[in-house]
Coordinates of C-alpha atoms and ligand atoms in Angstrom, one line a residue:
M1 CA -15.6 9.4 37.5
P2 CA -14.1 12.3 35.6
F3 CA -11.1 11.8 33.4
P4 CA -7.9 12.4 35.4
S5 CA -6.7 16.0 35.2
D6 CA -3.1 15.1 36.1
I7 CA -2.1 13.8 32.7
D8 CA 1.5 15.0 32.7
P9 CA 2.9 11.5 31.8
D10 CA 0.5 11.3 28.9
L11 CA 1.7 14.7 27.6
D12 CA 4.9 12.8 26.6
V13 CA 2.8 11.1 23.9
F14 CA 1.6 14.4 22.5
A15 CA 5.1 15.8 22.6
L16 CA 6.2 12.8 20.6
I17 CA 3.4 13.2 18.1
D18 CA 4.5 16.8 17.6
R19 CA 7.9 15.6 16.8
E20 CA 6.5 13.1 14.4
V21 CA 4.5 15.9 12.7
E22 CA 7.8 17.7 12.3
R23 CA 9.6 14.6 10.9
Q24 CA 6.9 13.9 8.4
T25 CA 6.6 17.5 7.2
S26 CA 10.2 18.6 7.1
G27 CA 11.5 15.6 5.3
L28 CA 10.8 13.8 2.1
Q29 CA 8.4 10.8 2.5
L30 CA 9.2 8.4 -0.3
I31 CA 7.9 5.1 1.2
A32 CA 5.7 3.8 -1.6
S33 CA 3.0 2.5 0.7
E34 CA 2.6 5.7 2.7
N35 CA 0.7 8.9 2.1
F36 CA -0.6 12.0 3.9
T37 CA -4.3 11.4 4.7
S38 CA -6.6 14.4 4.8
P39 CA -7.6 16.4 7.9
A40 CA -11.2 15.3 7.3
V41 CA -10.2 11.6 7.4
M42 CA -8.2 12.3 10.6
R43 CA -11.2 14.0 12.2
A44 CA -13.3 10.9 11.5
V45 CA -10.7 8.5 12.8
G46 CA -10.2 10.6 16.0
S47 CA -14.0 10.7 16.7
V48 CA -16.2 9.1 19.4
L49 CA -16.9 6.3 17.1
T50 CA -14.0 4.6 18.8
N51 CA -16.2 4.1 21.8
K52 CA -18.7 1.9 20.0
Y53 CA -19.0 -1.9 19.8
S54 CA -20.8 -3.0 16.6
E55 CA -20.1 -6.7 15.9
G56 CA -22.0 -7.7 12.8
Y57 CA -23.1 -5.7 9.8
P58 CA -25.5 -2.8 9.3
R59 CA -29.0 -3.6 10.6
K60 CA -27.6 -7.0 11.8
R61 CA -25.7 -6.1 15.0
Y62 CA -25.3 -8.0 18.2
Y63 CA -25.4 -4.9 20.5
G64 CA -27.8 -1.9 20.8
G65 CA -27.1 1.7 20.0
N66 CA -25.8 1.1 16.4
Q67 CA -28.4 3.2 14.5
I68 CA -25.9 5.9 13.6
V69 CA -23.0 3.5 13.2
D70 CA -25.1 1.5 10.8
D71 CA -25.6 4.6 8.6
I72 CA -21.9 5.3 8.7
E73 CA -20.8 1.8 7.7
Q74 CA -23.5 1.6 5.0
L75 CA -22.2 4.9 3.6
A76 CA -18.7 3.5 3.5
I77 CA -20.0 0.3 1.8
D78 CA -22.1 2.3 -0.8
R79 CA -19.2 4.7 -1.6
A80 CA -16.7 1.8 -2.0
R81 CA -19.1 0.1 -4.4
T82 CA -19.7 3.3 -6.3
L83 CA -16.1 4.3 -6.5
F84 CA -14.9 0.9 -7.8
G85 CA -18.1 -0.3 -9.5
A86 CA -18.3 -3.4 -7.3
D87 CA -21.2 -5.7 -6.5
H88 CA -20.3 -5.9 -2.9
A89 CA -17.9 -4.3 -0.4
N90 CA -16.7 -5.3 3.1
V91 CA -15.1 -2.3 4.7
Q92 CA -14.3 -4.0 8.0
P93 CA -10.7 -5.3 7.5
H94 CA -8.4 -3.7 10.0
A95 CA -5.5 -4.1 7.5
G96 CA -4.7 -5.4 4.1
A97 CA -3.4 -8.7 5.6
N98 CA -6.8 -9.2 7.3
A99 CA -8.5 -8.6 4.0
N100 CA -6.4 -11.3 2.3
M101 CA -6.9 -13.6 5.2
A102 CA -10.7 -13.3 5.0
V103 CA -10.6 -14.1 1.3
Y104 CA -8.6 -17.3 2.0
L105 CA -10.8 -18.2 4.9
G106 CA -13.9 -17.6 2.9
L107 CA -13.0 -19.3 -0.4
L108 CA -10.4 -22.0 0.5
E109 CA -9.9 -25.0 2.8
A110 CA -6.6 -25.5 4.6
G111 CA -4.1 -27.2 2.3
D112 CA -5.7 -25.9 -0.9
T113 CA -3.2 -24.8 -3.7
V114 CA -2.8 -21.1 -4.4
L115 CA -0.6 -19.4 -7.0
G116 CA 1.0 -16.1 -5.9
L117 CA 4.0 -13.8 -6.7
S118 CA 7.1 -14.7 -4.7
L119 CA 7.9 -12.2 -1.9
D120 CA 11.5 -11.7 -3.0
H121 CA 10.2 -10.8 -6.5
G122 CA 7.7 -8.2 -5.4
G123 CA 4.9 -10.2 -3.8
H124 CA 3.5 -9.7 -0.3
L125 CA 4.0 -11.8 2.9
T126 CA 0.3 -12.9 2.6
H127 CA 0.9 -14.3 -0.9
G128 CA 2.4 -17.5 0.5
S129 CA 5.6 -16.6 2.4
P130 CA 6.6 -19.6 4.5
V131 CA 6.9 -17.3 7.6
N132 CA 3.3 -16.0 7.2
F133 CA 0.0 -17.8 8.0
S134 CA -0.7 -18.0 4.2
G135 CA 2.3 -20.1 3.5
R136 CA 1.8 -22.2 6.6
I137 CA -1.9 -23.0 6.1
Y138 CA -2.2 -23.2 2.3
N139 CA -0.1 -24.8 -0.4
F140 CA 1.2 -21.7 -2.2
V141 CA 3.2 -22.1 -5.4
S142 CA 5.2 -19.0 -6.4
Y143 CA 5.6 -17.4 -9.7
K144 CA 8.5 -15.0 -10.3
V145 CA 9.5 -12.2 -12.6
A146 CA 11.4 -13.2 -15.8
P147 CA 15.2 -13.1 -15.5
G148 CA 15.6 -10.8 -18.6
D149 CA 13.0 -8.0 -18.4
E150 CA 12.2 -8.5 -14.7
R151 CA 8.5 -8.5 -15.5
I152 CA 5.8 -11.0 -14.6
D153 CA 5.8 -13.6 -17.3
M154 CA 2.2 -14.7 -18.0
D155 CA 3.5 -17.8 -19.8
Q156 CA 5.1 -18.9 -16.6
V157 CA 2.0 -18.1 -14.6
R158 CA 0.0 -20.2 -17.1
A159 CA 2.4 -23.1 -17.1
L160 CA 2.4 -23.2 -13.2
A161 CA -1.4 -23.0 -13.2
I162 CA -1.7 -25.9 -15.6
E163 CA 0.9 -27.9 -13.6
H164 CA -0.5 -27.3 -10.1
R165 CA -4.3 -26.6 -10.8
P166 CA -4.6 -24.0 -8.0
K167 CA -8.0 -23.3 -6.5
L168 CA -7.1 -19.6 -6.3
I169 CA -4.7 -17.3 -8.3
V170 CA -3.5 -14.2 -6.5
A171 CA -2.5 -11.3 -8.7
G172 CA -0.9 -8.5 -6.7
T173 CA 2.3 -6.9 -5.7
T174 CA 4.1 -4.7 -3.1
S175 CA 7.3 -3.9 -4.8
Y176 CA 6.8 -4.4 -8.5
P177 CA 7.0 -1.3 -10.7
R178 CA 4.8 -2.3 -13.6
R179 CA 1.1 -2.6 -14.3
L180 CA -0.6 -5.9 -14.0
D181 CA -2.9 -7.2 -16.7
P182 CA -6.2 -8.3 -15.0
V183 CA -7.5 -9.8 -18.3
A184 CA -4.5 -12.0 -18.8
F185 CA -4.8 -13.3 -15.2
R186 CA -8.6 -13.9 -15.7
A187 CA -7.8 -16.0 -18.8
V188 CA -5.3 -18.2 -16.9
A189 CA -7.8 -18.6 -14.0
D190 CA -10.6 -19.6 -16.4
E191 CA -8.3 -22.1 -18.3
V192 CA -7.7 -24.0 -15.0
G193 CA -11.0 -23.4 -13.3
A194 CA -9.4 -21.2 -10.5
L195 CA -10.8 -18.2 -8.7
L196 CA -9.0 -14.9 -9.1
M197 CA -8.1 -12.6 -6.3
F198 CA -6.5 -9.3 -7.2
D199 CA -4.6 -7.6 -4.4
A200 CA -4.7 -3.9 -5.2
A201 CA -3.3 -2.7 -1.9
H202 CA -0.7 -0.5 -3.5
I203 CA -2.6 0.6 -6.6
A204 CA -6.2 1.1 -5.3
G205 CA -5.8 4.9 -5.7
L206 CA -4.4 4.5 -9.2
I207 CA -7.4 2.3 -10.2
A208 CA -9.8 4.8 -8.7
G209 CA -8.0 7.6 -10.5
G210 CA -8.0 5.8 -13.9
Q211 CA -4.2 5.2 -14.0
H212 CA -4.2 1.4 -13.8
P213 CA -6.3 -1.2 -15.7
D214 CA -9.4 -2.0 -13.6
P215 CA -9.4 -5.5 -12.1
V216 CA -12.9 -5.3 -10.6
P217 CA -14.8 -6.6 -13.7
H218 CA -12.3 -9.5 -14.0
A219 CA -11.5 -10.7 -10.5
D220 CA -13.8 -12.7 -8.2
V221 CA -12.4 -10.6 -5.3
V222 CA -10.3 -7.5 -5.1
T223 CA -8.6 -6.6 -1.8
F224 CA -6.9 -3.3 -1.1
T225 CA -5.6 -1.1 1.7
T226 CA -7.1 2.4 2.1
H227 CA -4.0 4.3 3.2
K228 CA -1.6 4.0 0.3
T229 CA -2.3 5.6 -3.1
L230 CA -6.0 5.9 -2.0
R231 CA -4.9 8.3 0.7
G232 CA -7.4 7.3 3.4
P233 CA -7.0 5.9 6.9
R234 CA -5.0 2.9 7.7
G235 CA -7.1 -0.1 6.9
G236 CA -8.4 -2.6 4.4
C237 CA -11.4 -3.5 2.2
V238 CA -12.6 -6.4 0.1
L239 CA -14.7 -6.0 -3.1
T240 CA -16.5 -9.1 -4.3
K241 CA -18.7 -10.4 -7.0
A242 CA -22.2 -11.0 -5.6
A243 CA -21.7 -14.7 -5.6
H244 CA -18.9 -14.5 -3.0
A245 CA -20.4 -11.7 -0.8
A246 CA -21.8 -14.0 1.9
A247 CA -18.7 -16.1 2.2
I248 CA -16.4 -13.2 2.6
D249 CA -18.6 -11.4 5.1
K250 CA -18.9 -14.5 7.2
A251 CA -15.2 -15.0 7.0
M252 CA -14.5 -11.4 8.1
F253 CA -16.9 -11.7 11.0
P254 CA -17.3 -13.9 12.9
G255 CA -14.5 -15.9 11.2
L256 CA -11.6 -13.6 11.7
Q257 CA -12.3 -10.2 13.4
G258 CA -14.4 -9.1 16.3
G259 CA -15.7 -5.6 16.7
P260 CA -15.1 -3.5 13.6
L261 CA -13.2 -0.2 14.0
E262 CA -16.1 2.1 13.1
H263 CA -14.0 5.3 13.6
V264 CA -11.7 4.0 10.9
I265 CA -14.6 2.9 8.7
A266 CA -15.9 6.5 9.0
G267 CA -12.5 7.6 7.8
K268 CA -12.7 5.2 4.8
A269 CA -16.1 6.6 3.9
V270 CA -14.6 10.1 3.9
A271 CA -11.6 8.9 1.8
F272 CA -13.8 7.1 -0.8
R273 CA -15.8 10.4 -1.2
E274 CA -12.5 12.3 -1.7
A275 CA -11.4 9.8 -4.3
M276 CA -14.6 10.4 -6.3
H277 CA -13.7 14.1 -6.6
P278 CA -12.6 15.0 -10.1
S279 CA -9.2 16.3 -8.7
F280 CA -8.3 12.8 -7.6
K281 CA -7.9 11.8 -11.3
D282 CA -5.3 14.6 -11.6
Y283 CA -3.7 13.5 -8.4
A284 CA -3.3 9.9 -9.6
A285 CA -2.0 11.0 -13.0
Q286 CA 0.6 13.2 -11.3
I287 CA 1.7 10.4 -9.0
V288 CA 2.6 8.3 -12.1
K289 CA 4.2 11.2 -14.0
N290 CA 6.3 12.0 -10.9
A291 CA 7.4 8.4 -10.5
S292 CA 8.4 8.2 -14.2
T293 CA 10.4 11.5 -14.0
L294 CA 12.1 10.5 -10.8
A295 CA 13.0 7.0 -12.2
G296 CA 14.5 8.7 -15.3
A297 CA 16.5 11.1 -13.3
L298 CA 17.9 8.4 -11.0
A299 CA 18.9 6.4 -14.1
N300 CA 20.8 9.5 -15.3
Q301 CA 22.6 9.5 -11.9
G302 CA 23.9 6.0 -12.5
F303 CA 21.3 3.9 -10.7
R304 CA 19.6 0.9 -12.4
L305 CA 15.8 0.7 -12.4
V306 CA 14.5 -2.8 -11.9
S307 CA 12.6 -3.7 -15.1
G308 CA 14.0 -0.5 -16.7
G309 CA 11.6 2.0 -15.1
T310 CA 8.1 2.3 -13.8
D311 CA 4.6 2.8 -15.0
I312 CA 2.9 3.1 -11.6
H313 CA 3.7 5.0 -8.4
L314 CA 6.8 3.2 -7.3
M315 CA 10.2 2.1 -8.5
V316 CA 12.8 -0.4 -7.3
V317 CA 16.3 0.9 -7.6
D318 CA 19.3 -1.4 -7.9
L319 CA 22.2 0.4 -6.2
Q320 CA 25.0 -1.9 -7.5
P321 CA 25.8 0.0 -10.7
F322 CA 25.9 3.3 -8.7
D323 CA 28.3 1.8 -6.1
A324 CA 28.9 -1.9 -5.8
D325 CA 29.7 -1.5 -2.0
L326 CA 26.5 0.4 -1.2
T327 CA 23.7 -1.8 0.3
G328 CA 20.0 -1.0 0.6
K329 CA 20.4 -1.0 4.4
E330 CA 23.1 1.6 4.4
A331 CA 21.3 3.7 1.8
Q332 CA 18.2 3.8 3.9
A333 CA 20.2 4.8 7.0
V334 CA 22.2 7.5 5.2
L335 CA 19.2 9.0 3.5
D336 CA 17.4 9.1 6.9
L337 CA 20.2 11.4 8.0
A338 CA 19.5 13.6 5.0
G339 CA 15.8 13.8 5.8
I340 CA 14.8 11.4 3.0
T341 CA 12.7 8.4 4.2
L342 CA 12.5 5.3 2.0
N343 CA 13.0 1.6 2.5
K344 CA 15.6 -0.9 1.6
N345 CA 14.2 -3.5 -0.8
A346 CA 15.5 -6.7 -2.4
I347 CA 16.0 -6.6 -6.1
P348 CA 15.0 -9.8 -8.1
N349 CA 17.6 -12.5 -7.4
D350 CA 19.3 -10.2 -4.9
P351 CA 22.7 -11.6 -3.8
R352 CA 22.3 -10.0 -0.4
S353 CA 19.9 -11.0 2.4
P354 CA 16.5 -9.3 2.8
F355 CA 17.9 -7.5 5.9
V356 CA 20.7 -6.0 3.8
T357 CA 19.5 -6.0 0.2
S358 CA 21.0 -4.4 -2.9
G359 CA 18.1 -2.0 -3.6
V360 CA 15.7 0.6 -2.3
R361 CA 12.0 1.1 -3.1
I362 CA 10.8 4.6 -3.8
G363 CA 7.3 5.9 -4.2
T364 CA 5.7 9.3 -5.1
P365 CA 2.2 9.3 -3.5
S366 CA 3.2 11.5 -0.5
V367 CA 5.3 14.1 -2.3
T368 CA 2.5 14.3 -5.0
T369 CA 0.0 15.0 -2.2
Q370 CA 2.2 17.9 -1.2
G371 CA 1.9 19.3 -4.7
M372 CA 5.4 18.5 -6.0
K373 CA 5.7 18.0 -9.7
E374 CA 8.3 16.9 -12.3
S375 CA 10.9 19.7 -11.5
E376 CA 10.9 18.7 -7.8
M377 CA 11.5 15.1 -8.8
L378 CA 14.7 16.2 -10.5
Q379 CA 15.7 17.9 -7.3
I380 CA 14.9 14.8 -5.3
A381 CA 17.0 12.6 -7.5
D382 CA 19.9 15.0 -7.1
F383 CA 19.5 15.0 -3.3
I384 CA 19.5 11.2 -3.2
A385 CA 22.6 10.8 -5.5
R386 CA 24.5 13.5 -3.6
A387 CA 23.7 12.1 -0.2
L388 CA 24.7 8.6 -1.2
R389 CA 27.9 9.8 -2.9
Q390 CA 28.9 11.8 0.2
R391 CA 27.6 9.3 2.6
T392 CA 30.6 9.4 5.0
D393 CA 30.6 13.2 5.1
E394 CA 28.3 14.3 8.0
S395 CA 28.3 18.0 7.2
A396 CA 27.4 17.3 3.6
L397 CA 24.4 15.2 4.8
A398 CA 23.4 17.9 7.2
R399 CA 23.5 20.4 4.3
I400 CA 21.3 18.2 2.1
K401 CA 18.9 17.8 5.0
G402 CA 18.6 21.6 5.1
E403 CA 17.9 21.7 1.4
V404 CA 15.3 19.0 1.8
A405 CA 13.6 20.9 4.6
E406 CA 13.5 24.0 2.4
L407 CA 11.9 22.1 -0.4
C408 CA 9.3 20.6 1.9
A409 CA 8.5 24.0 3.5
A410 CA 7.6 25.2 0.0
F411 CA 5.2 22.2 -0.3
P412 CA 3.5 21.8 3.1
A413 CA 1.5 18.6 3.5
Y414 CA -0.9 20.4 5.9
P415 CA -1.0 24.1 4.9
N416 CA -3.6 24.7 7.7
G417 CA -1.8 22.6 10.3
V418 CA -2.9 19.3 11.8
Ligands
LIG1 N1 4.1 -2.8 4.3 C1 3.4 -2.7 3.0 C2 4.3 -2.1 2.0 O1 5.2 -1.3 2.4 O2 4.2 -2.4 0.8 C3 2.8 -3.9 2.5 O3 2.1 -4.5 3.5

């Protein structure tokens, strides 16, 4: 049977995609976990590989016809190992949450004790939140940032590890603006005989680009997503020491997932190759410089930076000193009207609920992909402050949206179209 030629209803989808292209490229994308992936990655992800079932692993599949898919997945594995210097890579996780789930399934028993950063202090749902499978199946104990400097306090991590004797320690964050110290986490894990998992979801691109201490030599397993600072397709990956390879592979399939998304795995292979290019080091360095400049400029506008600033790709901004009545929820909505996309975010010990919050999180991976540098960061801080000061003035917000669109037009994410 041919494909239907009367596809008018489906054209709605493509009209909506065109509108999303316009939204992404005419506004500022400041969500710290997002990026613009390359046309080459999108070509792989949009390929006929989506047609293929390939449960299993290269040369160990359950269905026929996987000769080429095997080569593609092996390429992705080899490139991940080379890029990060890892013993073993599993490139099948559909997402970062699946990568973390496979590690827990492979290395733990239900009820085992795990140490992780509290969600409201910058951790992830899968680091033991009570509403997530991780917090329901395992006995997570949370560490927090210190009340004074709002940084992870390794003395507290050590004290909790000695008190609770976890089987696994999770080092990793989603809204924490500072580097983590893999050596210090390894020392605590060794002292209490725990395994160490490093969740590098946000910072994988910074690690690949030499802008963050490398956790791979120190952690038993490193999980990450491929679509954030690494700039690949949406998905996850697990790197392991050789000793854990079989357990993690078995947990991923058949333990957790069915057929791998080979079109996405092909996109990961492309992205790993792109991240090996010498220009990726410059990209990672510029992300960090941009974040630092933007944080400084926002501080000059009267905002407070959680922990006093940033040394990675993101910052968490406390809105209270700028305007005590302004919530993260309102700031997100107002900035959307001005063509600036970011997300509300709890600050440590936030007096407001996670649905309202007193802060926002801002990241520079996307604008850096567009080629923006320090001087554009000063403009962005100015747009944000002006929009929030004039938040009840619709025409002022429309004016700023026009200025934002002008800036973005000068830095096209996809100069040759998508
Ligand atoms: N949703 C991701 C983030 O924004 O950090 C984490 O899963």
